[in-house]
Amino acid sequence: MATKLDAKVPGGPIEEKWDNHRFDMKLVNPANKRKFDIIVVGTGLAGASAAASLAELGYNVKSFCIHDSPRRAHSIAAQGGINAAKNYPNDGDSIYRLFYDTVKGGDFRSREANVYRLAQISNHIIDHCVALGVPFAREYGGLLSNRSFGGAQVSRTFYARGQTGQQLLLGAYSSLMRQVGLGKVRLYPRREMLDLVVVDGKARGITCRNLITGEIESHEGHAVVLATGGYGNIFFLSTNAKNSNVTASWRCHKKGALFANPCFTQIHPTCIPVSGDYQSKLTLMSESLRNDGRVWVPKQKGDKRSPQDIPNEDRDYYLERIYPSFGNLVPRDVASRQAKFRVDEGRGVGDTGVAVYLDFRDAIKRLGEEGIAEKYGNLFQMYEKITGENPYKVPMRIYPAVHYTMGGLWVDYNLMSTIPGLHVLGEANFSDHGANRLGASALMQGLADGYFVIPYTLGSYLASSKLEKVTTDHSAFKESRADVTARIDKLLHMKGSRTVDEFHRHLGKIMWDKVGMSRNAKGLKEAISEIQKLREEYWQDVHVSGEPTYKNEDLEKAGRVADFLELGELLALDALTREESCGGHFREEYQTPENEAKRDDEHFCFVSAWEHVSGAKSSWQLEKEPLEFEHVHLATRSYK
């Protein structure tokens, strides 16, 4: 299979690839590190840890975030935990088993070498975070506690109640702010990256907008590190923070960075269901709840009894029935699809009928309310505050919702995109998760990339590259500022009849109905046509109010939705092109008689990397990175 993509995976045994590669990479001596300026965009787990680590090494770092504080990055919303192969419970875990579970969980659509490195680094992350003071849960004797997550039969997930993301982000934030205090990091809050500046084929800076003053700014550097998260908000309703967007990644894509596997979007099985048209986002209930909660629906259609009045013999604990080995801890894509099947059968619960139960009755009998509160108290509080129902007394109602995106900018083993000097970390890259992310692995990947991978690989790039001095007076920066200004002016001159949110909701409905939990060729072709039409209408009939030189949230949203309207077409095109089912990508035409995903390894065992082609009849050209599985052999996933 011909491809121009070079993943730069080092040779040798998989257990030794990363260690040997670190030794082989070129180094920058301490005195020379002070000569390099590094731009880091994003201050979530990947961005904050990268900025702190690079500054600690001696580089001059410029850190950008769209919030007033790095602490407001969406990583703070993660709840359930972070995986590591410590094997503290002595239940059979190992680095190899974490590697195996991750490759299998990703439905054999990830790069083996990257996944093994992630499993190796996982143990260092826990040690580092403990040293930073992250308050992981502990057993009575003081040892770190573990719990289970989907897709594994061992307990390897470290957690801080239901606030793991918050505590890990505060640890990375404290490291970042220490470097700010030392003068090694210059923090630029309330900035939105609107363009990548490429000089002599290399990423040398960014153009951004000051979200308070509206000023268009240029910032130069010797390399750019992008850590701006995923694109789940393309569906409008998702578990993502409202500010989460694809714009920074999309601007890089339009400058030549290939976008990989956009159709691999993850639907999280345990979210509070949609309750009305007024909603602007959805709320996640941590997957950790499936440790003690049991998922069920009534056996009979139309059974409208209160759940407390439905006896066990009339309940269908369908995950335990279908997957006896894993039960309620099957991976997210499997649990989500099975919930959809039950609702499609007419056995959904609640007023809308679009939900299933997550029941803690048996766990409360076993552990008592205090025991459950100790593990999940803040999650139960949050559920009651949103729904008005006490989950200690009645089962939670849950339903799948868009959550994490496994697609993103393509990167090689060194986390560098197809634009030299542009490194992409965390959820913004196409990741180590394949077609489906195992729960508690997002935090692991973000911190692995930021703390332990990019400090080595970025240094090797700088030591190996000839980088002439560049200032913001360079013509490439001037052209970028002019392009950004023209785009903003065009948006602000749009005085149509429909709001940005109206268009975003319309796009989200197309995406959810036809490119959501299940897809088929007919629906995908319709989605592409409808998105193209909607995009034309957007540039004719959207209304964007306000001024360019002041804080203008309408303008911010308008730019982001314009990018979603382009990405939506690519996402549907990628889903249409991939004629198989795997992980979070479920094509109805390709399923087993038991409604499980049916892969086609002969024709689709590759990473889809899309190149943007300006002015062409088709806007994208497909490049393929073949995937080889030498250690976890290709097999049909089974959790039965």
XYZ file of C-alpha atoms in Angstrom:
640
model
C 0.000 0.000 0.000
C 1.723 3.183 -1.189
C 1.860 6.061 1.259
C 3.927 9.163 1.808
C 3.383 9.008 5.552
C 6.427 8.070 7.617
C 5.479 7.141 11.179
C 9.181 7.055 12.148
C 8.639 4.053 14.407
C 12.080 2.915 15.642
C 13.277 -0.624 15.029
C 14.027 -3.346 17.565
C 11.887 -5.243 20.079
C 8.764 -3.349 21.097
C 9.833 -3.390 24.755
C 13.038 -1.532 23.846
C 11.865 0.848 21.106
C 11.271 3.891 23.311
C 14.393 3.473 25.479
C 16.624 2.961 22.444
C 14.970 5.827 20.598
C 15.549 8.194 23.529
C 19.234 7.344 23.461
C 19.478 7.742 19.687
C 17.753 11.122 19.604
C 19.855 14.258 19.433
C 20.072 16.456 22.528
C 20.169 20.195 23.066
C 22.704 21.187 25.714
C 21.441 23.253 28.679
C 23.031 26.526 27.526
C 21.513 26.201 24.052
C 18.024 25.453 25.370
C 17.836 29.079 26.502
C 18.104 30.145 22.845
C 14.892 28.423 21.778
C 11.350 29.812 22.022
C 8.544 27.249 22.105
C 4.865 28.078 21.604
C 2.430 25.807 23.475
C -1.245 26.272 22.604
C -3.645 24.874 25.197
C -3.300 24.458 28.950
C -5.158 21.232 29.667
C -3.296 18.192 30.912
C -1.194 17.811 27.754
C -0.520 21.528 27.276
C 0.159 22.442 30.905
C 2.421 19.438 31.487
C 4.316 20.107 28.245
C 4.806 23.813 28.978
C 5.971 23.082 32.529
C 8.333 20.295 31.451
C 9.883 22.244 28.571
C 10.392 25.308 30.759
C 11.935 23.172 33.498
C 14.463 21.973 30.911
C 15.395 25.558 30.122
C 13.426 26.450 26.984
C 11.605 29.780 26.766
C 7.929 28.910 26.586
C 4.924 30.953 25.509
C 1.700 29.352 26.769
C -1.692 30.264 25.275
C -5.207 29.475 26.493
C -8.698 30.693 25.583
C -9.703 30.974 29.254
C -8.899 33.504 31.935
C -6.898 30.797 33.716
C -5.269 27.497 32.678
C -7.312 25.868 35.447
C -10.449 26.212 33.333
C -9.236 23.816 30.624
C -11.718 21.026 29.883
C -9.389 18.395 31.391
C -10.756 19.564 34.736
C -14.093 17.900 33.924
C -12.686 14.350 33.754
C -14.133 12.273 36.552
C -13.334 8.593 36.832
C -9.580 8.012 36.846
C -6.267 7.407 35.103
C -4.872 4.007 34.133
C -1.447 2.645 35.020
C 0.024 -0.856 35.058
C 1.258 -0.788 38.668
C -0.499 -4.077 39.564
C -0.995 -2.872 43.147
C -4.044 -5.170 43.649
C -1.867 -8.111 42.490
C -4.637 -9.195 40.133
C -2.534 -10.036 37.083
C -1.875 -6.632 35.527
C 1.327 -5.743 33.687
C 2.631 -3.276 31.119
C 1.977 -5.884 28.439
C -1.615 -6.440 29.605
C -2.336 -2.701 29.558
C -0.847 -2.595 26.064
C -2.956 -5.600 25.021
C -6.201 -4.210 26.476
C -5.628 -0.843 24.787
C -4.922 -2.312 21.345
C -7.890 -4.671 21.637
C -10.140 -1.966 23.092
C -9.226 0.310 20.173
C -10.397 -2.450 17.816
C -6.962 -2.829 16.206
C -6.860 0.619 14.651
C -3.954 2.117 16.621
C -0.185 2.044 16.138
C 1.314 -0.719 18.295
C 4.567 1.094 19.088
C 2.774 4.187 20.403
C 0.424 2.136 22.559
C 3.255 0.131 24.110
C 5.123 3.348 24.954
C 1.968 4.700 26.589
C 1.686 1.576 28.760
C 5.375 1.846 29.709
C 5.094 5.484 30.710
C 1.865 4.977 32.675
C 3.677 3.953 35.862
C 5.962 7.004 35.761
C 2.898 9.260 35.511
C 1.487 7.995 38.801
C 4.823 8.413 40.600
C 5.228 11.911 39.198
C 1.697 12.995 40.105
C 2.032 11.631 43.641
C 5.247 13.660 43.981
C 3.302 16.725 42.829
C 0.781 16.145 45.622
C -2.168 14.830 43.601
C -4.522 13.386 46.271
C -5.271 9.970 44.812
C -7.637 7.769 46.804
C -5.847 5.488 49.240
C -6.594 2.238 51.029
C -6.902 2.134 54.816
C -3.189 1.308 55.127
C -2.122 4.288 53.015
C -1.452 2.522 49.696
C -2.930 3.994 46.513
C -6.335 2.550 45.692
C -7.482 1.173 42.331
C -10.832 0.527 40.723
C -12.021 -1.090 37.488
C -12.988 0.493 34.186
C -14.500 -0.841 30.968
C -12.487 -3.095 28.708
C -10.304 -4.625 31.432
C -10.593 -7.491 33.882
C -8.087 -5.985 36.302
C -8.265 -2.943 38.591
C -5.700 -0.461 37.294
C -7.488 2.884 37.496
C -6.145 5.440 39.986
C -8.674 8.063 41.021
C -9.494 11.008 43.233
C -13.160 10.305 43.902
C -15.048 11.701 40.896
C -12.638 14.626 40.486
C -9.555 12.964 39.005
C -9.203 15.357 36.084
C -9.455 18.358 38.365
C -6.778 17.088 40.731
C -4.392 16.082 37.915
C -4.885 19.438 36.201
C -4.162 21.293 39.421
C -0.927 19.327 39.693
C 0.101 20.258 36.148
C -1.120 23.832 36.704
C 1.035 24.204 39.825
C 4.074 23.045 37.840
C 3.193 25.489 35.051
C 2.691 28.454 37.372
C 5.997 27.710 39.118
C 7.699 28.226 35.761
C 5.638 31.372 35.157
C 6.922 32.672 38.484
C 10.495 31.842 37.490
C 10.068 33.728 34.221
C 10.551 30.670 31.987
C 6.915 30.604 30.838
C 5.062 33.635 29.604
C 1.329 33.065 29.931
C -1.115 34.476 27.378
C -4.679 33.945 28.667
C -7.807 34.873 26.715
C -6.147 34.222 23.352
C -7.617 32.147 20.553
C -5.289 30.706 17.944
C -6.716 31.476 14.492
C -3.843 30.505 12.212
C -0.535 28.664 12.025
C 2.400 30.517 10.482
C 4.625 28.376 8.271
C 8.030 29.703 7.138
C 10.226 27.696 4.745
C 7.929 24.703 5.254
C 8.275 24.715 9.062
C 5.852 25.805 11.803
C 7.319 29.029 13.173
C 4.480 30.811 14.930
C 0.798 31.502 15.384
C -1.698 34.265 14.776
C -4.223 34.714 17.543
C -6.971 37.060 18.655
C -7.002 38.716 22.062
C -10.501 37.799 23.240
C -10.760 40.900 25.452
C -9.493 43.641 23.137
C -10.006 41.996 19.756
C -6.396 42.714 18.787
C -4.848 40.358 16.219
C -1.446 39.237 17.531
C 1.526 37.429 16.011
C 3.877 35.252 18.032
C 7.016 33.637 16.678
C 8.885 30.595 17.947
C 11.203 27.816 16.877
C 8.432 25.215 17.171
C 4.716 25.012 17.930
C 3.108 22.498 20.298
C -0.646 22.124 19.838
C -2.680 20.697 22.722
C -6.170 22.071 22.153
C -8.372 19.029 22.728
C -11.011 17.340 20.594
C -13.918 18.253 18.339
C -16.914 16.567 20.040
C -18.852 19.839 20.034
C -19.418 19.404 16.313
C -22.513 17.464 17.486
C -23.690 20.564 19.436
C -24.882 18.426 22.350
C -21.891 16.675 23.901
C -20.177 16.232 27.246
C -17.554 18.812 26.224
C -17.303 22.303 27.660
C -19.005 24.857 25.419
C -15.673 26.522 24.591
C -14.163 23.266 23.285
C -13.681 23.591 19.526
C -11.638 22.423 16.534
C -10.458 25.795 15.216
C -6.758 25.614 16.131
C -6.432 22.092 14.693
C -8.477 23.002 11.638
C -6.327 26.077 10.901
C -3.285 23.772 10.984
C -5.086 21.286 8.723
C -5.772 24.016 6.177
C -2.035 24.851 6.270
C -1.027 21.287 5.385
C -1.328 19.115 8.518
C -3.148 15.873 7.674
C -6.304 15.112 9.673
C -6.519 11.455 10.675
C -9.476 9.177 11.455
C -12.086 11.958 11.924
C -14.932 9.403 11.933
C -13.663 7.747 15.131
C -15.807 9.626 17.653
C -16.626 8.083 21.008
C -20.106 7.897 22.438
C -19.977 7.649 26.253
C -22.584 5.241 27.657
C -23.269 6.924 31.009
C -24.571 10.455 30.497
C -27.658 12.208 31.806
C -30.184 11.912 28.954
C -31.396 14.816 26.816
C -34.436 16.365 28.471
C -35.458 19.142 26.081
C -34.647 21.378 23.135
C -33.331 24.139 25.383
C -30.172 22.281 26.404
C -26.767 23.578 25.364
C -24.698 20.609 26.570
C -24.898 17.207 28.251
C -23.502 16.033 31.571
C -21.262 13.008 31.978
C -21.748 10.486 34.739
C -18.384 8.802 35.295
C -17.815 5.345 33.865
C -16.525 4.418 37.328
C -20.189 4.156 38.341
C -20.347 0.917 36.344
C -18.116 -0.672 38.999
C -21.074 -0.870 41.386
C -24.078 0.202 39.311
C -26.007 -2.382 37.283
C -27.445 -1.433 33.890
C -30.926 -2.683 33.045
C -34.240 -2.105 31.272
C -37.624 -3.787 31.743
C -38.008 -7.096 29.929
C -41.370 -6.093 28.500
C -42.010 -3.192 26.144
C -44.214 -0.478 27.579
C -43.556 -1.408 31.217
C -44.148 1.993 32.825
C -43.968 0.881 36.458
C -41.693 2.766 38.804
C -38.296 1.008 38.789
C -38.622 0.152 42.489
C -41.812 -1.774 41.648
C -40.220 -3.901 38.920
C -38.956 -7.182 40.463
C -35.709 -8.823 39.389
C -37.464 -11.414 37.242
C -38.930 -8.596 35.112
C -35.600 -6.802 34.660
C -33.147 -7.371 31.819
C -29.581 -6.797 33.035
C -28.602 -6.953 29.389
C -24.845 -6.281 29.647
C -24.472 -9.039 32.245
C -26.628 -11.322 30.067
C -24.809 -10.717 26.767
C -21.236 -10.319 28.092
C -20.903 -12.572 31.158
C -17.081 -12.218 31.335
C -17.071 -8.413 31.479
C -20.666 -7.639 32.458
C -21.247 -3.939 33.072
C -17.555 -3.229 32.398
C -17.541 -3.762 28.648
C -15.871 -0.968 26.660
C -17.756 2.237 25.991
C -18.610 1.612 22.358
C -20.137 -1.777 23.197
C -22.155 -0.475 26.165
C -23.388 2.519 24.145
C -24.614 0.448 21.214
C -26.396 -2.013 23.478
C -28.236 0.863 25.190
C -29.306 2.151 21.768
C -30.533 -1.322 20.758
C -32.701 -1.528 23.909
C -34.232 1.890 23.220
C -34.785 1.009 19.552
C -36.621 -2.123 20.744
C -39.024 0.107 22.669
C -37.716 -0.831 26.106
C -36.229 2.554 26.999
C -37.192 4.165 30.313
C -38.171 7.591 31.638
C -40.615 10.117 30.181
C -38.849 10.209 26.814
C -38.188 6.474 26.556
C -34.639 7.330 25.501
C -32.718 6.121 28.572
C -31.746 3.000 30.519
C -31.323 2.493 34.261
C -28.045 2.491 36.196
C -29.066 0.978 39.506
C -27.140 1.010 42.816
C -29.732 -0.882 44.869
C -27.630 -4.022 45.259
C -24.402 -2.082 45.919
C -26.104 -0.028 48.631
C -27.312 -3.240 50.259
C -23.746 -4.552 50.168
C -21.783 -1.425 51.122
C -24.379 0.889 52.675
C -25.098 4.453 51.583
C -21.958 5.660 53.361
C -19.772 3.258 51.395
C -21.264 4.407 48.098
C -21.016 8.073 49.108
C -17.333 7.607 49.932
C -16.677 6.365 46.403
C -19.096 8.427 44.317
C -20.623 11.082 46.581
C -19.937 14.116 44.395
C -21.298 12.316 41.317
C -24.507 11.414 43.133
C -24.816 15.048 44.285
C -24.367 16.299 40.748
C -26.976 13.894 39.390
C -29.537 14.942 41.999
C -28.877 18.639 41.408
C -29.489 18.254 37.653
C -32.409 15.799 37.656
C -34.074 16.407 41.021
C -33.953 12.652 41.719
C -32.069 10.998 44.589
C -29.964 8.167 43.073
C -29.609 6.553 46.502
C -33.377 5.933 46.358
C -34.143 5.521 42.631
C -31.916 4.287 39.784
C -30.081 6.846 37.663
C -31.358 7.278 34.117
C -28.518 7.310 31.603
C -28.055 7.330 27.828
C -25.040 7.585 25.519
C -23.720 10.988 24.412
C -20.829 12.263 22.324
C -17.713 12.417 24.472
C -14.127 11.909 23.253
C -12.751 12.066 19.715
C -10.093 9.541 18.720
C -9.462 11.364 15.439
C -7.243 14.428 15.168
C -4.149 15.697 13.434
C -1.904 12.866 12.232
C 1.400 12.575 14.110
C 4.405 10.280 13.857
C 6.084 8.441 16.737
C 7.697 11.736 17.788
C 4.260 13.440 17.975
C 5.105 15.639 14.989
C 2.475 16.368 12.354
C 3.066 16.441 8.612
C 4.198 20.060 9.057
C 7.771 19.999 10.455
C 7.940 21.745 13.818
C 4.218 21.354 14.568
C 3.881 18.831 17.391
C 0.404 17.754 18.496
C -0.391 16.310 21.940
C -3.324 14.759 23.775
C -6.791 14.608 22.252
C -5.783 17.021 19.471
C -3.726 14.293 17.778
C -5.198 11.122 16.299
C -4.073 9.436 19.463
C -3.047 6.035 20.715
C -6.611 4.845 21.225
C -7.488 3.501 17.791
C -11.189 3.355 16.980
C -12.318 3.467 20.624
C -10.757 4.911 23.771
C -10.762 2.746 26.866
C -11.995 4.710 29.876
C -9.303 6.380 32.028
C -6.799 6.447 29.156
C -7.305 10.068 28.013
C -5.657 11.494 31.132
C -2.898 8.938 30.735
C -2.189 9.950 27.127
C -2.282 13.693 27.820
C 0.217 13.468 30.669
C 2.428 10.924 28.891
C 2.679 13.231 25.878
C 3.358 16.336 27.957
C 5.580 15.104 30.779
C 7.487 12.236 29.194
C 7.433 12.241 25.363
C 7.587 15.784 23.999
C 10.605 16.873 26.153
C 12.697 14.290 24.266
C 11.219 14.439 20.771
C 11.016 18.229 20.552
C 14.644 18.564 21.612
C 15.685 16.127 18.897
C 13.779 18.148 16.288
C 15.432 21.393 17.378
C 18.891 19.828 17.404
C 18.363 18.327 13.934
C 16.833 21.319 12.160
C 18.277 24.452 10.663
C 16.063 27.249 11.976
C 16.842 30.745 10.754
C 15.912 33.720 12.902
C 12.333 34.773 12.166
C 10.438 37.812 13.480
C 6.795 38.786 13.250
C 7.766 41.253 10.522
C 8.299 38.319 8.162
C 5.929 38.283 5.189
C 4.380 34.967 6.327
C 3.211 36.613 9.562
C 1.869 39.638 7.693
C -0.064 37.418 5.280
C -1.463 35.381 8.171
C -2.655 38.510 10.008
C -4.271 39.770 6.813
C -6.048 36.440 6.229
C -7.338 36.285 9.810
C -8.523 39.897 9.690
C -10.303 39.331 6.374
C -12.095 36.266 7.746
C -13.225 38.184 10.836
C -14.422 41.096 8.701
C -16.370 38.720 6.475
C -18.105 37.167 9.486
C -18.949 40.541 11.021
C -20.501 41.699 7.748
C -22.906 38.754 7.832
C -26.213 40.275 8.920
C -28.568 37.466 7.940
C -31.658 36.243 9.757
C -30.353 33.223 11.686
C -28.115 33.036 14.745
C -24.882 31.083 14.957
C -26.482 28.735 17.507
C -29.344 27.949 15.114
C -26.853 26.772 12.507
C -24.842 24.856 15.103
C -27.948 23.061 16.384
C -28.938 22.185 12.819
C -25.458 20.801 12.110
C -25.530 18.858 15.372
C -28.840 17.225 14.472
C -27.526 16.137 11.066
C -24.390 14.739 12.723
C -26.234 12.889 15.498
C -28.970 11.463 13.252
C -26.750 10.378 10.339
C -23.138 10.329 11.562
C -23.764 9.421 15.213
C -24.020 6.121 17.073
C -24.696 4.160 13.893
C -24.171 5.073 10.258
C -25.089 3.770 6.821
C -24.114 4.726 3.290
C -27.465 6.343 2.469
C -27.457 8.498 5.607
C -23.810 9.506 5.190
C -24.348 10.613 1.595
C -27.371 12.607 2.716
C -25.357 14.126 5.559
C -22.594 15.276 3.197
C -25.133 16.916 0.892
C -27.030 18.525 3.778
C -23.849 19.855 5.407
C -22.662 21.360 2.116
C -26.038 23.074 1.714
C -26.037 24.252 5.330
C -22.533 25.673 4.901
C -23.665 27.671 1.866
C -26.626 28.998 3.844
C -24.341 29.867 6.742
C -22.206 32.200 4.655
C -25.341 33.859 3.295
C -27.775 34.013 6.203
C -25.909 33.901 9.524
C -26.148 36.967 11.747
C -22.993 37.942 13.637
C -23.338 40.957 15.878
C -20.826 43.113 17.755
C -17.518 44.762 16.988
C -14.095 43.312 16.101
C -12.164 45.345 18.673
C -14.015 44.312 21.833
C -14.940 41.089 23.583
C -17.337 39.402 21.187
C -18.549 35.902 22.014
C -20.835 35.885 18.973
C -17.818 36.353 16.722
C -15.888 33.630 18.559
C -18.730 31.145 18.085
C -19.190 32.147 14.448
C -15.595 31.290 13.558
C -15.743 27.974 15.380
C -19.031 26.892 13.797
C -17.683 27.805 10.352
C -14.857 25.326 10.966
C -17.260 22.674 12.300
C -19.262 23.017 9.065
C -16.164 22.023 7.096
C -15.041 19.279 9.494
C -18.563 17.807 9.483
C -18.282 17.058 5.781
C -14.870 15.434 6.225
C -16.105 13.373 9.174
C -19.014 12.028 7.136
C -16.737 11.417 4.130
C -14.298 9.432 6.288
C -17.181 7.371 7.711
C -18.497 6.727 4.203
C -15.068 5.696 2.912
C -14.414 3.264 5.799
C -16.635 0.369 4.753
C -16.395 -1.622 7.978
C -17.431 -1.311 11.604
C -14.795 -0.865 14.281
C -14.847 0.721 17.727
C -16.774 3.988 17.743
C -17.422 3.740 13.993
C -20.463 1.515 13.483
C -21.676 1.022 9.922
C -25.034 -0.757 9.939
C -24.116 -2.663 6.760
C -21.127 -4.266 8.500
C -22.231 -6.112 11.632
C -22.410 -9.692 12.829
C -25.725 -11.525 13.342
C -25.320 -10.619 17.045
C -25.095 -6.891 16.134
C -21.392 -6.657 16.952
C -18.949 -4.545 14.927
C -17.524 -6.369 11.894
C -14.041 -5.218 10.891
C -12.510 -5.661 7.447
C -8.793 -6.069 8.134
C -7.992 -7.001 4.547
C -9.098 -3.635 3.179
C -9.168 -1.168 6.093
C -6.302 -1.977 8.448
C -4.878 1.530 8.110
C -5.016 5.044 9.522
C -7.016 7.352 7.247
C -5.078 10.623 6.931
C -6.794 13.341 4.918
C -4.941 16.126 3.131
C -6.784 19.362 2.414
C -6.587 20.260 -1.271
C -7.301 23.913 -2.057
C -9.273 24.666 -5.184
C -9.735 21.027 -6.146
C -13.054 19.458 -7.133
C -12.774 17.288 -4.029
C -11.513 19.186 -0.982
C -9.632 16.230 0.508
C -7.239 13.546 -0.642
C -6.811 10.324 1.336
C -3.414 9.058 2.471
C -3.105 5.714 4.250
C -0.737 4.625 7.005
C -0.764 0.799 7.052
C -1.089 -0.774 10.503
C 0.774 -3.943 11.411
C 0.056 -6.091 14.452
C 2.997 -8.257 15.452
C 2.347 -8.548 19.187
C -1.437 -8.370 19.599
C -2.601 -10.410 16.659
C -5.659 -9.332 14.729
C -8.750 -11.011 16.138
C -12.448 -10.347 16.480
C -13.057 -8.506 19.743
C -15.035 -10.522 22.243
C -16.079 -9.499 25.748
C -18.373 -12.469 26.281
